[in-house]
Coordinates of C-alpha atoms in Angstrom, one line a residue:
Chain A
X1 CA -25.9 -22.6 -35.2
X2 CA -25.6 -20.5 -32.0
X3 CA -28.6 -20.9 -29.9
X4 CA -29.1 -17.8 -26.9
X5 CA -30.3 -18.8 -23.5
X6 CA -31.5 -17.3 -21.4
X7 CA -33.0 -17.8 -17.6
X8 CA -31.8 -17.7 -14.1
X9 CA -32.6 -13.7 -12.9
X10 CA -34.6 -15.1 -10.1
X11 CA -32.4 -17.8 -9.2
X12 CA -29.5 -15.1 -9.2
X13 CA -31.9 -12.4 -7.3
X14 CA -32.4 -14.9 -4.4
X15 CA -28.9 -15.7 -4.8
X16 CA -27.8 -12.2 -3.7
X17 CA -30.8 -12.5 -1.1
X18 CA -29.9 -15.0 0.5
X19 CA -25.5 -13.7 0.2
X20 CA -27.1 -10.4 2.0
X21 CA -28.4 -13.1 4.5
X22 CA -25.4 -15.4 5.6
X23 CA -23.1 -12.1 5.7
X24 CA -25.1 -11.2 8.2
X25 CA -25.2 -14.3 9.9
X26 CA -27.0 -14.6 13.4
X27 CA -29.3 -11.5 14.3
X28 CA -28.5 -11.6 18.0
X29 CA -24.8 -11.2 17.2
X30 CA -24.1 -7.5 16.7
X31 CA -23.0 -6.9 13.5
X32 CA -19.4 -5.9 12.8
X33 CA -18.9 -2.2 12.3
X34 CA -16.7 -0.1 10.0
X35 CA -14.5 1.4 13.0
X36 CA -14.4 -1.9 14.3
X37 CA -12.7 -3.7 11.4
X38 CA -10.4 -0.4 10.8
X39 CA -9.2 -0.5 14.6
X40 CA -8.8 -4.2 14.8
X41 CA -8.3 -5.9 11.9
X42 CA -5.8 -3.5 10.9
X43 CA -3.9 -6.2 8.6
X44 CA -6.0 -7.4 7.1
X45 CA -7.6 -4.0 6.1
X46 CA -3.7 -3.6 5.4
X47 CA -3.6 -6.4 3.3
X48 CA -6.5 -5.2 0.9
X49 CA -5.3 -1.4 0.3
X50 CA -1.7 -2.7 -0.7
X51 CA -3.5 -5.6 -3.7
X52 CA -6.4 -3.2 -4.1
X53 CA -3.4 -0.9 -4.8
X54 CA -5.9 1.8 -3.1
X55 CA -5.1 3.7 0.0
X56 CA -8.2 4.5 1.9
X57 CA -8.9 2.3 5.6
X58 CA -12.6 3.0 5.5
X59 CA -12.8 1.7 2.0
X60 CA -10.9 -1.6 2.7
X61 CA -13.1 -2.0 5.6
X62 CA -16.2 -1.8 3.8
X63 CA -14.9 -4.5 1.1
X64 CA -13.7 -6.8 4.0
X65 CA -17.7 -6.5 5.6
X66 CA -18.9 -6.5 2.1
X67 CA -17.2 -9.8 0.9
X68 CA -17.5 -11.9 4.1
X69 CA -13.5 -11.5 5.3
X70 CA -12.8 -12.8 1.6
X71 CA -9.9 -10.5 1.2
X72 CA -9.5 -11.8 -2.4
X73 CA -12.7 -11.0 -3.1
X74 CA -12.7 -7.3 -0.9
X75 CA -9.4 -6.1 -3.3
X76 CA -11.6 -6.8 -6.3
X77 CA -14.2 -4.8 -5.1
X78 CA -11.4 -1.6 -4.1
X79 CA -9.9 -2.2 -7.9
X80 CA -13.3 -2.1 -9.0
X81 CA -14.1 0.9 -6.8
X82 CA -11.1 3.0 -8.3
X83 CA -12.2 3.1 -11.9
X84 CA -15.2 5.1 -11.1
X85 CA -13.2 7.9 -9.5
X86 CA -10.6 10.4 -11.8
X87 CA -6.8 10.5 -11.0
X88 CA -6.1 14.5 -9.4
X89 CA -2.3 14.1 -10.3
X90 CA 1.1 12.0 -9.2
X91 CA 2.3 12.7 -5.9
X92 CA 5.7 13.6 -5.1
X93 CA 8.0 10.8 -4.0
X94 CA 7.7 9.7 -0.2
X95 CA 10.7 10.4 1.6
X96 CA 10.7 7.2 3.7
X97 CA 14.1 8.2 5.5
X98 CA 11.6 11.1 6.8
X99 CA 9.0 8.5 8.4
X100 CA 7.6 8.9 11.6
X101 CA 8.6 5.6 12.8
X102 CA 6.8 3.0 14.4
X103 CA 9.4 -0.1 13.8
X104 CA 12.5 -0.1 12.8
X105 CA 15.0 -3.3 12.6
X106 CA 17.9 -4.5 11.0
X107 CA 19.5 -7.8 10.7
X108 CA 22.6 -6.6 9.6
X109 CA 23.9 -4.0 12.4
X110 CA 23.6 -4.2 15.7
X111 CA 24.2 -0.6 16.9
X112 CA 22.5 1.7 14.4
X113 CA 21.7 5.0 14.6
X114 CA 18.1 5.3 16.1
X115 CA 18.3 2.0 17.5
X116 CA 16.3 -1.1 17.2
X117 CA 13.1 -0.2 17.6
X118 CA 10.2 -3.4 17.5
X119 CA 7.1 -1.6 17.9
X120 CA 3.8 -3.9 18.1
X121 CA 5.2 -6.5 16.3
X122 CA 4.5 -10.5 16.3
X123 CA 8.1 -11.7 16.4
X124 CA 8.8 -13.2 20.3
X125 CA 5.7 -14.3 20.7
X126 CA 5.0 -18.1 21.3
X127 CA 2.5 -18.7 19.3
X128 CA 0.1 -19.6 21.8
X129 CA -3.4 -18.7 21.2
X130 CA -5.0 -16.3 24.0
X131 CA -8.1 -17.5 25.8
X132 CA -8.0 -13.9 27.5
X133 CA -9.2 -12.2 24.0
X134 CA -12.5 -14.2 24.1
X135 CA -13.9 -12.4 26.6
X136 CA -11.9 -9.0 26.2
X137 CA -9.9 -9.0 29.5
X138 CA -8.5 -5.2 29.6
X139 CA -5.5 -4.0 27.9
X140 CA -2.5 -2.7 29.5
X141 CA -1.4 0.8 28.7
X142 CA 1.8 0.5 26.4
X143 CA 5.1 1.5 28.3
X144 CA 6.2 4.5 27.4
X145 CA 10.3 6.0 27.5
X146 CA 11.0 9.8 26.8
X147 CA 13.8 10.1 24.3
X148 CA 14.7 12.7 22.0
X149 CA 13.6 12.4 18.5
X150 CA 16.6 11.4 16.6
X151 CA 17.0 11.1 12.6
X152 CA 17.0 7.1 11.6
X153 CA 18.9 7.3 8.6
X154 CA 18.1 4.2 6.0
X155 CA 20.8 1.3 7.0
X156 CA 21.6 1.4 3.1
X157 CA 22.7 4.9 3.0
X158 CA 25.0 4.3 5.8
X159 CA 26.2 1.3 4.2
X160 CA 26.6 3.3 0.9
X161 CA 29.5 5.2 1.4
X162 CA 32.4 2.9 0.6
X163 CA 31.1 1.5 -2.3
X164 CA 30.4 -1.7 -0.3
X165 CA 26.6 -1.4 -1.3
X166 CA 24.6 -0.3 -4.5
X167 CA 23.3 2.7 -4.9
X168 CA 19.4 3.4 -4.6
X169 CA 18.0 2.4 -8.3
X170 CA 18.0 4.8 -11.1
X171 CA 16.4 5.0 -14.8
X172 CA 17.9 6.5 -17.6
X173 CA 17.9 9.9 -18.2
X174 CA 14.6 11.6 -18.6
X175 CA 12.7 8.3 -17.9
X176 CA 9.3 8.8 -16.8
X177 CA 8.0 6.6 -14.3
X178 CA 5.4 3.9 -15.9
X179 CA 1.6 3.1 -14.8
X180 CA 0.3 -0.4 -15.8
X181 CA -2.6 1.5 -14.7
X182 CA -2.8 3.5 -17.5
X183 CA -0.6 1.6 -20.5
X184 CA -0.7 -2.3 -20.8
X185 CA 2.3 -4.3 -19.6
X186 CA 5.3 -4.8 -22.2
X187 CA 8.1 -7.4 -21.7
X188 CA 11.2 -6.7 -20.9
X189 CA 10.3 -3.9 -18.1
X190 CA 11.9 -1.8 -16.3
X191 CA 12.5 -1.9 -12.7
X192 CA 9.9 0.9 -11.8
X193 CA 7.1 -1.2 -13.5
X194 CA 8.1 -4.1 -12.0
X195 CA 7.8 -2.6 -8.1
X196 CA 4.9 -1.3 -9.3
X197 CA 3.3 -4.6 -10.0
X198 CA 5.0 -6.1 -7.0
X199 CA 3.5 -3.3 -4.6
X200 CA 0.1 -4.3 -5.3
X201 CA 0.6 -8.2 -6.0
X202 CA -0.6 -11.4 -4.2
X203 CA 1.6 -11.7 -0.7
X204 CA 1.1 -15.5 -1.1
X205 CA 2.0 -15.6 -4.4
X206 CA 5.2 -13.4 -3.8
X207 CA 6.2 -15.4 -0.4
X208 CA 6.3 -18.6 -2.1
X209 CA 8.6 -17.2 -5.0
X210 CA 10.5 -15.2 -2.5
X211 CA 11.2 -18.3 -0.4
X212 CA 12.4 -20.5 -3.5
X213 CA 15.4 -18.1 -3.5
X214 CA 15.9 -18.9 -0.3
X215 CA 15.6 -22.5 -1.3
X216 CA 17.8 -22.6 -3.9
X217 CA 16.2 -21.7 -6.9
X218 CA 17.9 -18.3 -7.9
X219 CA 19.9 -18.0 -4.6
X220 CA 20.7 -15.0 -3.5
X221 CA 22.3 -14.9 0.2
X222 CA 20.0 -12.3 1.2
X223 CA 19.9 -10.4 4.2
X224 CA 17.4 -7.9 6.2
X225 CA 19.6 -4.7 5.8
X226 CA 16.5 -3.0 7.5
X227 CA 12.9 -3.2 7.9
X228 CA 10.9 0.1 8.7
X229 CA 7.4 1.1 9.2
X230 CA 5.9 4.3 10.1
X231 CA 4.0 7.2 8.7
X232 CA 5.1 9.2 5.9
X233 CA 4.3 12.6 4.2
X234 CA 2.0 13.0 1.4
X235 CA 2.7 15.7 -1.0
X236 CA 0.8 16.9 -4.4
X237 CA 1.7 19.4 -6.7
X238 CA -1.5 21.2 -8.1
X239 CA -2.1 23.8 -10.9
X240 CA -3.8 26.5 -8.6
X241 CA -0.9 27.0 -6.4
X242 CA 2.7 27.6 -6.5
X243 CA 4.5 25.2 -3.6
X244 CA 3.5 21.6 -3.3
X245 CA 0.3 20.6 -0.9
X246 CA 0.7 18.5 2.2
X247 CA -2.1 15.9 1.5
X248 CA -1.8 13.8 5.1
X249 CA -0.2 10.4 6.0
X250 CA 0.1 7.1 5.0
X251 CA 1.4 4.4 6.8
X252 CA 3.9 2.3 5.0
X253 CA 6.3 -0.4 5.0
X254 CA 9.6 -0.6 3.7
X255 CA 12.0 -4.0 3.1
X256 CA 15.9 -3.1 2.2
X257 CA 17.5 -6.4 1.7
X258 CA 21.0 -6.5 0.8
X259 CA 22.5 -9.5 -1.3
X260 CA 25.5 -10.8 -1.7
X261 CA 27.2 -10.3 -5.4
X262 CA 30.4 -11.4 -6.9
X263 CA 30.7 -8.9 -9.5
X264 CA 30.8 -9.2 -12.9
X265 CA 33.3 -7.2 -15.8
X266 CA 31.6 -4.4 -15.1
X267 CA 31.3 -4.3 -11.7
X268 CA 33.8 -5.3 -8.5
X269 CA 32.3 -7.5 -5.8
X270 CA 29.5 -5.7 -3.9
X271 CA 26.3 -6.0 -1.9
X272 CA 23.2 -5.8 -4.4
X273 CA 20.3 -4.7 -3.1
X274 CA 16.4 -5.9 -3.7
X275 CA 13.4 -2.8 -2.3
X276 CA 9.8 -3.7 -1.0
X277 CA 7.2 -1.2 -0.1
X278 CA 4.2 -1.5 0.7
X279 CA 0.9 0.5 2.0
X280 CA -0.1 -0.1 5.6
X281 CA 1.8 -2.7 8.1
X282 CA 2.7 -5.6 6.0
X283 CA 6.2 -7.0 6.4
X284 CA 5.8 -10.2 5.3
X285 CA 4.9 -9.0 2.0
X286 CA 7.9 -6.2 1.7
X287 CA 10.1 -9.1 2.2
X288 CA 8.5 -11.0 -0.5
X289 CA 8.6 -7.9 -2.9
X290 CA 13.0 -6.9 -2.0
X291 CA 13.4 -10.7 -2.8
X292 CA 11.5 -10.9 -5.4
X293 CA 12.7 -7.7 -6.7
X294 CA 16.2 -8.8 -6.5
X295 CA 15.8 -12.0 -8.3
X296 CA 14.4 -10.0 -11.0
X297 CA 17.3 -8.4 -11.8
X298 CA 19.1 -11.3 -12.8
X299 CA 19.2 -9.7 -16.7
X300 CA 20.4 -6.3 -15.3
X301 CA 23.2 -7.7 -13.4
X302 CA 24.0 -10.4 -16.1
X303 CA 23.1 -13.3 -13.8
X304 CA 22.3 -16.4 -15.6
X305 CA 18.2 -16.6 -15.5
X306 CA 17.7 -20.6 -14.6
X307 CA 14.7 -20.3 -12.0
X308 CA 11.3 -19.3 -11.8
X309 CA 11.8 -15.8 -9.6
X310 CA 13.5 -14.6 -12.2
X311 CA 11.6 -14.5 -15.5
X312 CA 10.1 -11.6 -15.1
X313 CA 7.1 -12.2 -17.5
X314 CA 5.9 -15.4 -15.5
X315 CA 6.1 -13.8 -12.4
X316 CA 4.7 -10.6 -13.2
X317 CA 1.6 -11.8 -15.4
X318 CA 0.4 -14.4 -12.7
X319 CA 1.0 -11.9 -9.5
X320 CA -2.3 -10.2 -9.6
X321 CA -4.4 -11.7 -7.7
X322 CA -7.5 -9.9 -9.1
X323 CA -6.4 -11.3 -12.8
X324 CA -6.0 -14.8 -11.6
X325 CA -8.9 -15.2 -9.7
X326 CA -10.9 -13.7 -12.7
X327 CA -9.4 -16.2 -15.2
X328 CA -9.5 -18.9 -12.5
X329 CA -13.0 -18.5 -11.4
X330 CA -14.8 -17.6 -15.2
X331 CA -14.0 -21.4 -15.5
X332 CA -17.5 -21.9 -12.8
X333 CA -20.0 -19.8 -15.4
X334 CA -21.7 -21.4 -17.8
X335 CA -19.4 -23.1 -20.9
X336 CA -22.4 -24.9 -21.9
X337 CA -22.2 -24.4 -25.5
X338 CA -18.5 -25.1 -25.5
X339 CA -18.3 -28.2 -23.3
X340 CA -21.4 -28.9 -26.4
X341 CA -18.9 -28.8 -29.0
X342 CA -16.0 -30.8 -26.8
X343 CA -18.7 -33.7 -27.0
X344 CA -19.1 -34.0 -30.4
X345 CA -15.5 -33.5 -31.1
X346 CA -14.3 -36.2 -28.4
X347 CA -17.5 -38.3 -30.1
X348 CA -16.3 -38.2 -33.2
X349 CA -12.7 -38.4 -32.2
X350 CA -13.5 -41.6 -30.2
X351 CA -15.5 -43.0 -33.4
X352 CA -13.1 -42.5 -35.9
X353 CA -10.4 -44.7 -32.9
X354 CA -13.1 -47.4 -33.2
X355 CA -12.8 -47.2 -36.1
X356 CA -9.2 -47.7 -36.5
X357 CA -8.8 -50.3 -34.0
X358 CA -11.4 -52.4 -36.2
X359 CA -9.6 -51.8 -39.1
X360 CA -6.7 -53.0 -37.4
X361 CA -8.2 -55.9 -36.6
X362 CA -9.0 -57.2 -39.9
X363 CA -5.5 -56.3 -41.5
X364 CA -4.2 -58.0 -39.0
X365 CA -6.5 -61.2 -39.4
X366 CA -6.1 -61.1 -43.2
X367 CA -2.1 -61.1 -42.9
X368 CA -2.8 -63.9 -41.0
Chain B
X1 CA 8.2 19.0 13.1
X2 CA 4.6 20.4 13.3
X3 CA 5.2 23.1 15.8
X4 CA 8.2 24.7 14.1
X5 CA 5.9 25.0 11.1
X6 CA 3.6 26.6 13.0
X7 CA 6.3 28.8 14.5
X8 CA 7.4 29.7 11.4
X9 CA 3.8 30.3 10.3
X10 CA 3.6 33.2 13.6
X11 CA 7.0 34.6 12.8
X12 CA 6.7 35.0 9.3
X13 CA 8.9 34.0 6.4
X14 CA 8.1 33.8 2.7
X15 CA 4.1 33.9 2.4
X16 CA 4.2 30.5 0.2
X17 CA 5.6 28.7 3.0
X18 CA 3.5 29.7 5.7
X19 CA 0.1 29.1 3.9
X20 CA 1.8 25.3 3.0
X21 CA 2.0 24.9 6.6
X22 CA -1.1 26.2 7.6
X23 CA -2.9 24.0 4.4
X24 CA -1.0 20.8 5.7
X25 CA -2.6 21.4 9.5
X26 CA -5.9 21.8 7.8
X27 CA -5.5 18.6 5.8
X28 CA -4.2 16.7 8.7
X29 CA -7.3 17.3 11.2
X30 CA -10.3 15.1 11.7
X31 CA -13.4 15.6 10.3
X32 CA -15.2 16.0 13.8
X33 CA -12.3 18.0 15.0
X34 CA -12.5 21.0 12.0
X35 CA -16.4 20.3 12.7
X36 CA -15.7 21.5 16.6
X37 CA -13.3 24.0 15.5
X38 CA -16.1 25.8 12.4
X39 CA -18.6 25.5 15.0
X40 CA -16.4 27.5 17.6
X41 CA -15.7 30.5 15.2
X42 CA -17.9 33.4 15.6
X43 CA -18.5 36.0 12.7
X44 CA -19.3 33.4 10.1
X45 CA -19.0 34.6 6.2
X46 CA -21.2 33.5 3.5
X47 CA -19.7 30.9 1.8
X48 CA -19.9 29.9 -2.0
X49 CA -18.3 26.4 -3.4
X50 CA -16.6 27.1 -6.5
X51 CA -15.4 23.5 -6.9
X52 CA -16.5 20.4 -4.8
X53 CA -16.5 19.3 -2.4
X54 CA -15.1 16.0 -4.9
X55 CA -13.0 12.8 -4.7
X56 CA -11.1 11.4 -6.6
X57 CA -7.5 9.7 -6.6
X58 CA -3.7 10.1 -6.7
X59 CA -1.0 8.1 -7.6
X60 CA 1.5 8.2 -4.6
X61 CA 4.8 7.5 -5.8
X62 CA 7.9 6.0 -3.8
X63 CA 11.9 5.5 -4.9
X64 CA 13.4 2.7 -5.8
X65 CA 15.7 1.8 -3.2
X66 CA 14.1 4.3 -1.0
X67 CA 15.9 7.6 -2.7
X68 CA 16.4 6.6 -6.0
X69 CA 13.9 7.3 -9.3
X70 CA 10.7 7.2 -8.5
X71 CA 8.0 4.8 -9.2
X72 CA 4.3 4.4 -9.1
X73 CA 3.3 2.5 -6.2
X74 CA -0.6 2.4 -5.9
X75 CA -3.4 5.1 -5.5
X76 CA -4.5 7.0 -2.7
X77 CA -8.4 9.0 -2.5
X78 CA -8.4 12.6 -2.5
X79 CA -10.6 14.8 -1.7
X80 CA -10.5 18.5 -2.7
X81 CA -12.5 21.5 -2.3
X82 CA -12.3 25.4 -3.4
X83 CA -14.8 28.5 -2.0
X84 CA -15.4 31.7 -2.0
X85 CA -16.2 34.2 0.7
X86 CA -18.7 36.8 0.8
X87 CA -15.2 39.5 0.4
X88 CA -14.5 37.6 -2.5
X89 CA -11.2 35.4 -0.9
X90 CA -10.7 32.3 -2.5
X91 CA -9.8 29.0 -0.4
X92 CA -8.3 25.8 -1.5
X93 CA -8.2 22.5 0.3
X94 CA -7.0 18.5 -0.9
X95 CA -6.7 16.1 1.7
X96 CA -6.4 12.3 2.0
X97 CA -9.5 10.6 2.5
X98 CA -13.1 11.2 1.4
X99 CA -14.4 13.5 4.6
X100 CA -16.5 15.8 1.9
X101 CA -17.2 18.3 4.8
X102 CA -13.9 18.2 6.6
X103 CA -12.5 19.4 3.3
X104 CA -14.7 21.8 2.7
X105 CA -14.2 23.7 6.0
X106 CA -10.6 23.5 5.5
X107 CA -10.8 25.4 1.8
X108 CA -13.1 28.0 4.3
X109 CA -10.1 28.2 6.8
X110 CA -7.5 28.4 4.2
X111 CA -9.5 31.7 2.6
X112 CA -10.2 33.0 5.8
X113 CA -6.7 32.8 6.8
X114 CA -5.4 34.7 3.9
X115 CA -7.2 37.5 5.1
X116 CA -5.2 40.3 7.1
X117 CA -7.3 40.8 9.5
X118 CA -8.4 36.9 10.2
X119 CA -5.3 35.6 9.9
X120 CA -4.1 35.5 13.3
X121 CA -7.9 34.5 15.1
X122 CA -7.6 31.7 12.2
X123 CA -4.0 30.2 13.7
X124 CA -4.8 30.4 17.3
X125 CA -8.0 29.1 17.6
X126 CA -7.8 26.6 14.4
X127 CA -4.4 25.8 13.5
X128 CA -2.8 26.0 17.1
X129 CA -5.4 23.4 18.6
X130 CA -4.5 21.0 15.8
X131 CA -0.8 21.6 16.0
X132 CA -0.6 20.7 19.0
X133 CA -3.3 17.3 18.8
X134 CA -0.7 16.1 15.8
X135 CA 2.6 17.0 18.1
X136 CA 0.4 15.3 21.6
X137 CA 0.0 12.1 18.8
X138 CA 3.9 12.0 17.8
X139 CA 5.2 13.1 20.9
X140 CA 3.0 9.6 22.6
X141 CA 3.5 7.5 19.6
X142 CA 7.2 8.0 19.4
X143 CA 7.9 7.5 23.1
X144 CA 5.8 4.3 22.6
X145 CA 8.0 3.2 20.2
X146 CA 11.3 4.0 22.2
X147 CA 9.6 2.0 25.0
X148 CA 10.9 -1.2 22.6
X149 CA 14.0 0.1 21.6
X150 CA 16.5 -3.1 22.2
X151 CA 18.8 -2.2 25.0
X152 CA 21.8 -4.4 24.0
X153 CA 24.1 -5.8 26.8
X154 CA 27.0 -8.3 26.9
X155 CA 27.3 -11.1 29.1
X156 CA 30.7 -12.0 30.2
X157 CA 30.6 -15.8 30.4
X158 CA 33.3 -18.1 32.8
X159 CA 35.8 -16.5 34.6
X160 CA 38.5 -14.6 32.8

């Protein structure tokens, strides 16, 4: 017998209410505008576009106001957002050795061409929190030193020559690039579906995994061959006219890490290499994506698979943060008719031991 | 970058060219900056929207290793707009974003501009002033980012 219940809309209606209320919070504080979180809580509007796998700062911005600075809960809302628009077309590939660049470092060579270049990062700091941001004292004006613009070519293509390094990755022949967005997810994959799963999943998630390589698990003696960030060019093709459209920029992030390999039958001893890139400013999670790209490729490269980074299926079905949290969390709705059943069963179950144990008992007496 | 485009755009090469350059300073301005720039241009046409002013999304697409095959790395919105004039000249516009307005001003510039006889009012008093905002931005932004350019040095340590 199933039995329907019903109830709750005003319970839930006041729920909502009373959410619309606490976002809010205080009426005498101003409340936090769009600009506001787009200007200065760039990484964390950052952080959304790159899991909400939607470019768009305004956007991200609104989810952030809109779910309280949950960022879990603000990508769900910019996945949720996407569905309700239709796709225009693929872009042409970004040429990230074309970026604009607003850091640029490499742990690997010291004298580059183009230079070390830290840009606002974190790195160098102490740590120390600033009483002076609580009550805004003014900003100085960032230096400023006049040098010609140069071309920063990627540290793996200068690397690449001599064979010391990989080349970039390529498919097979005629291989079309995949979209998990548009076709479910198969196992094995390739390595395009892969980075496209990585680009847009948890950063938490990915850091852990990436830092068991680094613990041992799947080693991989990686290195920073560069890190860059910076705007790049956005170009579409479309039916109405003959040469490609400039669309804007997008700010980016992009991880080269080189790894050490000692070859296999097929191939001599070598640096591997493992990519991250990710929308916005976020270099914590193109590191996690290059490792965790590399240690995916354990099958490709014929490495043995023994740790958790590397099966691909694991890591790639729990990396989304916006599946997990909507498995995770349907566990809070109502399983009332379900737990129902587990009662009776565990009952019953817990009768029938009684049962058993009594039974027991009196064998045991009689062979006595 | 920008400016030789633009150059480009004044000295003329293939027509295909000089429209995707003028397009791509259309799609790079602000929405209150085309607002100024509409606002500032005299003899306005009647204007008809053939298509849009709609959003809707793209799927940028990066390279495996950075120039190898390409993959799908997460969607972007669009916005895209076409019009026609009172002559009858057809304008298109996509840009990033969802400025509705923005986009459809630039479809208005990008048919006004493939008119003869507008083409030249349309680059200097629309196309140069945002050349030269975009080149102001890059020019600052990249000696900002030189100002932390590591200077490396050696230090000699005890005597010889």
């Amino acid at each position: 017998m199933y039995v329907a219940v019903k109830g709750g809309e005003a319970a839930i209606r006041n729920a909502h209410k009373l959410l619309a209320d606490r976002r809010r919070g205080d009426r005498d504080v101003a409340p936090v505008q769009l600009d506001q979180i787009v200007e200065q809580l760039s990484l964390a509007v950052d952080r959304v576009m790159a899991e909400g796998s939607l470019y768009d700062p305004e956007l991200a911005a609104l989810a952030i106001k809109q779910a309280r600075g949950d960022l879990i809960e603000a990508i769900f809302l910019v996945r949720a957002y996407r569905t309700t628009l239709p796709r225009f077309g693929y872009t042409k590939a970004l040429e990230t050795a074309q970026m604009q660049i607003e850091r640029r470092i490499s742990a690997t060579f010291k004298d580059l061409p183009g230079g070390q270049l830290l840009g606002p990062t974190f790195d160098y700091t102490h740590r120390l929190l600033d009483p002076e941001l609580a009550v805004d004292a003014p900003i100085e004006t960032p230096g400023q030193r006049d040098e010609p613009e140069v071309f920063t070519p990627r540290v793996t293509d200068i690397l690449g020559h001599d064979g010391m390094i990989e080349e970039d990755g390529e498919l097979p022949e005629g291989a079309v690039a995949g979209d998990l967005t548009r076709e479910p997810l198969t196992f094995p994959l390739e390595r395009d579906l892969r980075l496209q799963a990585l680009a847009r999943g948890d950063e938490g998630f990915l850091l852990g995994l990436a830092y068991s390589t680094q613990r041992g698990y799947a080693r991989s003696h990686p290195f920073v061959g560069e890190i860059r960030i910076g705007e790049v060019e956005v170009e579409l093709e479309v039916a109405e006219l003959d040469f490609p459209l400039t669309l804007g920029t997008i700010r980016v992030t992009e991880c080269q890490m080189v790894n050490q390999f000692k070859g296999s039958a097929k191939q001599p001893p070598q640096f591997t290499r493992g990519y991250g890139l990710v929308f916005g400013q976020s270099e914590r999670k193109a590191m996690s994506m290059s490792l965790c790209d590399r240690a995916l490729r354990a099958r490709e490269l014929g490495e043995d698979i023994t740790a958790t980074a590397q099966d691909e299926e694991f890591v790639i079905s729990h990396s989304d943060n916006v599946q997990s949290t909507g498995f995770v969390e349907h566990l809070k709705l109502p399983h009332y008719v379900d737990f129902q059943a587990e009662l009776d069963l565990i009952r019953r179950m817990r009768a029938e031991h009684e049962r058993n144990r009594l039974a027991g008992v009196e064998t045991k007496e009689a062979a006595e | 970058m920008i400016k030789e485009n633009i150059q480009s755009t004044q000295t003329g090469s293939a027509p295909d060219l000089q429209r995707k350059a003028a397009m791509a300073l259309l799609a790079q301005a602000t929405a209150p900056e085309i607002a100024a720039l509409w606002a500032g241009w005299g003899d306005k046409p009647d204007v008809e929207t053939l298509r849009g002013p709609e959003t809707g999304l793209v799927m940028l697409r990066g390279r495996i290793g950075g120039g190898g095959a390409p993959f799908n790395l997460g969607e972007a919105t669009v916005t895209r707009a076409t019009v026609r004039l009172g002559n009858g000249a057809v304008g298109h516009a996509y840009a990033l974003g969802r400025h509705r307005e923005k986009v459809r001003l630039a479809a208005v510039f990008d048919a006004l501009w493939q008119q003869p006889e507008c083409r030249d009012a349309v680059e200097r008093a629309v196309l140069a002033p945002i050349a030269d905002r975009l080149e102001r931005d890059r020019t600052s932004k990249r000696a900002e980012t030189a100002a932390t350019k590591v200077d490396f040095f050696t230090m000699v340590r005890g005597d010889d």
